[in-house]
C-alpha positions as semicolon CSV with decimal commas, in nm:
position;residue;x (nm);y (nm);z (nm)
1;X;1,371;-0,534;-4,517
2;X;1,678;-0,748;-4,615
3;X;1,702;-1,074;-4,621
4;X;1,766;-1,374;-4,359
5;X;1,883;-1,748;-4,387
6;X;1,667;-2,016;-4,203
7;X;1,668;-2,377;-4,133
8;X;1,455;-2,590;-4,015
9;X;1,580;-2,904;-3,832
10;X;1,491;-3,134;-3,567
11;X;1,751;-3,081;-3,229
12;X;1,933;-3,390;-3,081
13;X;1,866;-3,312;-2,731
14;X;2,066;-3,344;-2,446
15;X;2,300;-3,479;-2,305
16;X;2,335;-3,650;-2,686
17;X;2,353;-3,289;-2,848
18;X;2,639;-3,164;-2,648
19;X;2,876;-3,441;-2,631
20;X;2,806;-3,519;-3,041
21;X;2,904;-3,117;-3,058
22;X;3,178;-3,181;-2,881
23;X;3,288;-3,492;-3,075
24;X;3,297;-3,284;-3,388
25;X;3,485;-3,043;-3,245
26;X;3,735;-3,254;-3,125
27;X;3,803;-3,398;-3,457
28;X;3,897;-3,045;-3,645
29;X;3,551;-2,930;-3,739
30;X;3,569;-2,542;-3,693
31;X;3,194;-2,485;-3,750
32;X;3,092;-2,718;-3,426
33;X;3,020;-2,479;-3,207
34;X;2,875;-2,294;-3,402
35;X;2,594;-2,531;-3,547
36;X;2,387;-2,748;-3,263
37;X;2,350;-3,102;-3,333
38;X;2,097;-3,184;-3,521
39;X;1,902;-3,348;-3,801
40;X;1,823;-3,101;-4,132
41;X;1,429;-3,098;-4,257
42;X;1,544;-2,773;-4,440
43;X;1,892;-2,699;-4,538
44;X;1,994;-2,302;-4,499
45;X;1,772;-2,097;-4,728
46;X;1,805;-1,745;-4,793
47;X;1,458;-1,523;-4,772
48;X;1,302;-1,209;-4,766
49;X;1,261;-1,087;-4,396
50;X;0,961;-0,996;-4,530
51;X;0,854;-1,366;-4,529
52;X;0,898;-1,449;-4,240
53;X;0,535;-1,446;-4,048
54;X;0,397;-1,619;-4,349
55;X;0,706;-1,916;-4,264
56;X;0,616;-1,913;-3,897
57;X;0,282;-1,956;-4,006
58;X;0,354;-2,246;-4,252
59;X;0,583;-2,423;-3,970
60;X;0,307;-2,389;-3,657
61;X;0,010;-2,543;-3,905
62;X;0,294;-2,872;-4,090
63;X;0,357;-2,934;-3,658
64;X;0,025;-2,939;-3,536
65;X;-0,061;-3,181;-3,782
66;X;0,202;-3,427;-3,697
67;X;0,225;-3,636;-3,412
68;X;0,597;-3,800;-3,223
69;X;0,761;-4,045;-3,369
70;X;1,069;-4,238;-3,202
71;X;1,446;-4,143;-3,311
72;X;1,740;-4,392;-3,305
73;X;2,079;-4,315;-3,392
74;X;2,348;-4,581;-3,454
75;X;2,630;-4,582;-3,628
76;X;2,798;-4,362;-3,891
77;X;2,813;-4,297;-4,278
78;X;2,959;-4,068;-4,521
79;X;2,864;-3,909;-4,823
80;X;3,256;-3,897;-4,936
81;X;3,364;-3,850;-5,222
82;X;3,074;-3,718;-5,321
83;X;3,059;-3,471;-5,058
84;X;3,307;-3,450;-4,749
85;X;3,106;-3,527;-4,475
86;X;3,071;-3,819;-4,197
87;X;2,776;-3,852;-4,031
88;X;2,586;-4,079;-3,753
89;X;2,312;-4,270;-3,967
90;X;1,890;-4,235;-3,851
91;X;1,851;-4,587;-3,830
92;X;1,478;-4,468;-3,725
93;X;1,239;-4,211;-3,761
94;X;1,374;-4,165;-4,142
95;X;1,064;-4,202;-4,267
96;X;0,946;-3,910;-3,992
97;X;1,177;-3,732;-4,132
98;X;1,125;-3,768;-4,463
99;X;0,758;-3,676;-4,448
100;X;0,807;-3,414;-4,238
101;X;1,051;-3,191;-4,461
102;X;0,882;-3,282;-4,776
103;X;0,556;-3,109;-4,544
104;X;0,779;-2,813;-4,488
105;X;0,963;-2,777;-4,836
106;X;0,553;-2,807;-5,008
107;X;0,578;-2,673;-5,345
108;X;0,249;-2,433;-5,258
109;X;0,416;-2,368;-4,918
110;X;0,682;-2,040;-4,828
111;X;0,979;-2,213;-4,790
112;X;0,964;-2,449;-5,112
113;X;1,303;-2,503;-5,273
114;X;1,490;-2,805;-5,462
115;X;1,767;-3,021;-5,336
116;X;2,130;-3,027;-5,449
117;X;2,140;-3,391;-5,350
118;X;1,815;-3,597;-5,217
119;X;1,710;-3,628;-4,892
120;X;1,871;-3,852;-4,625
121;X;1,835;-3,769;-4,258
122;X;2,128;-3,770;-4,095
123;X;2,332;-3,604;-3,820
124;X;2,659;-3,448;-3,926
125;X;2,965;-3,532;-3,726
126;X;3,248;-3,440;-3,918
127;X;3,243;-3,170;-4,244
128;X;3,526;-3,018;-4,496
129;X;3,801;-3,110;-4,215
130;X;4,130;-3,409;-4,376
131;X;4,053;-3,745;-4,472
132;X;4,249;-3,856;-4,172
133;X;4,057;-3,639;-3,934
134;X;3,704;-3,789;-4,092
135;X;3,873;-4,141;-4,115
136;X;3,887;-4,092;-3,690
137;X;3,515;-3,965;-3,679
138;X;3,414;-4,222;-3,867
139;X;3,551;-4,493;-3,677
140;X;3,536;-4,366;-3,326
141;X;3,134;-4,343;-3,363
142;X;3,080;-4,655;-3,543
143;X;2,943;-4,784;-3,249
144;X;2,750;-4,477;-3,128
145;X;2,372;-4,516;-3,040
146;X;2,108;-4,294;-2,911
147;X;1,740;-4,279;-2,908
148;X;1,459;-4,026;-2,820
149;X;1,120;-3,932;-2,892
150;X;1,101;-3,653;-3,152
151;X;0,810;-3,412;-3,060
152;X;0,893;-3,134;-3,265
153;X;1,111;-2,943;-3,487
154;X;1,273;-2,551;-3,500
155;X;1,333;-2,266;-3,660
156;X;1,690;-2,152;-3,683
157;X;1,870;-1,845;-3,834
158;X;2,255;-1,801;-3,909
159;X;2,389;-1,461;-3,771
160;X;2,630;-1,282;-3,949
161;X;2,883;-1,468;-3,748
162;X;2,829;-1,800;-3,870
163;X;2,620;-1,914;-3,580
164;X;2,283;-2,073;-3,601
165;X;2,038;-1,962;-3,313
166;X;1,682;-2,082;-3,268
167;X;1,416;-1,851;-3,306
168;X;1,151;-2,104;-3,237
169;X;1,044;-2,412;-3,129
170;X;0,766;-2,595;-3,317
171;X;0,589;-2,879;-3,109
172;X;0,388;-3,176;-3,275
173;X;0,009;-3,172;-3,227
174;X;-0,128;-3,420;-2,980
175;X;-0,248;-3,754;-3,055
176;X;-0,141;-4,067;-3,105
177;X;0,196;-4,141;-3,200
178;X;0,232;-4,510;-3,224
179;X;0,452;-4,507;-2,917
180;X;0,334;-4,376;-2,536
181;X;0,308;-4,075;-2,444
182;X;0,651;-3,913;-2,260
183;X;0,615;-3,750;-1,994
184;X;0,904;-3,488;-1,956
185;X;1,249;-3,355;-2,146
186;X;1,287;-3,632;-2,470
187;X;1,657;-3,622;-2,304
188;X;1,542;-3,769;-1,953
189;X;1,261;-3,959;-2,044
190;X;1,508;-4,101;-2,343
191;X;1,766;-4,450;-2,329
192;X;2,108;-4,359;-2,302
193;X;2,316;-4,312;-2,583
194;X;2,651;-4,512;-2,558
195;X;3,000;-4,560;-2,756
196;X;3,044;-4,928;-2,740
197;X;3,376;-5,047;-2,695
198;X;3,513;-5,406;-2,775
């Protein structure tokens, strides 16, 4: 049956996905368009078509056991030298986050797998493009900030052409989340993100 390569990843929405995309394109980054903004629970992973019912299976049960937890943005990081990326930092729902894609990644699960590096939810701005180009991403978000209510996560797949499409969306189960209930799109119900300017 071949094989496929999935992610799994929680989608900045709009109109904060977009512009970041954008953003990333603007500095150099050749793969922006090609990868919607967004913040990894797994990282691509090659598997057996074969598997895949079993993994939609495994995704629908880890969502409808969590409940929505609030997303902030602000800021940006890097992981140079160690790796070349700049990213805008989850200054909260890391915790979410972290729960979440050690849920998804369970060792009894379909889609276990190890970690080159450990896990740090983040949003990628900037990857593999110069120093100088990063150097601008870097700075030119420092004083980015955005914030939503996460209430669910997705399944993506990378074509042969690079691009990552979403096969599925996986909503969270209901129930409390520590915050209200939103009503609506997380991107209209959500405060505006904003570059800050001195």
């Amino acid at each position: 049956m071949g094989t496929a390569t999935l992610g799994v990843s929680i989608a900045v929405p709009e109109p904060y996905g977009s512009s970041l995309q954008e953003l990333r394109a603007g500095f150099g980054d050749a793969a922006a368009h090609g990868i919607p903004t967004h913040v990894t629970l797994v990282p691509p992973t090659e598997v057996d078509a074969g598997r895949l019912p079993a993994i939609r299976a495994h995704l629908a049960e880890v969502a409808a056991d969590f409940r929505a937890f609030a997303m902030r943005l602000e800021g940006t990081g890097t992981f140079r030298p160690l790796s070349p990326v700049v990213f805008v930092k989850v200054v909260e729902g890391g915790s979410g986050c972290t729960r979440l894609q050690g849920r998804l990644r369970d060792p009894e699960g379909p889609l276990e797998r190890e970690l080159a590096f450990p896990y740090h939810p983040h949003v990628t701005v900037a990857h593999g493009i110069s120093e100088e180009a990063m150097d601008v991403a870097f700075a030119t978000l420092a004083d980015y900030c955005a914030e939503w209510l996460c209430e669910g996560f997705a399944l993506y797949e990378q074509g042969s052409d690079g691009v990552w499409r979403k096969l599925r969306e996986y909503p969270f189960g209901p129930g409390p989340a520590g915050l209200p209930a939103q009503s609506g799109s997380p991107a209209n119900e959500a405060a505006g993100a904003v570059i800050r300017r001195s």
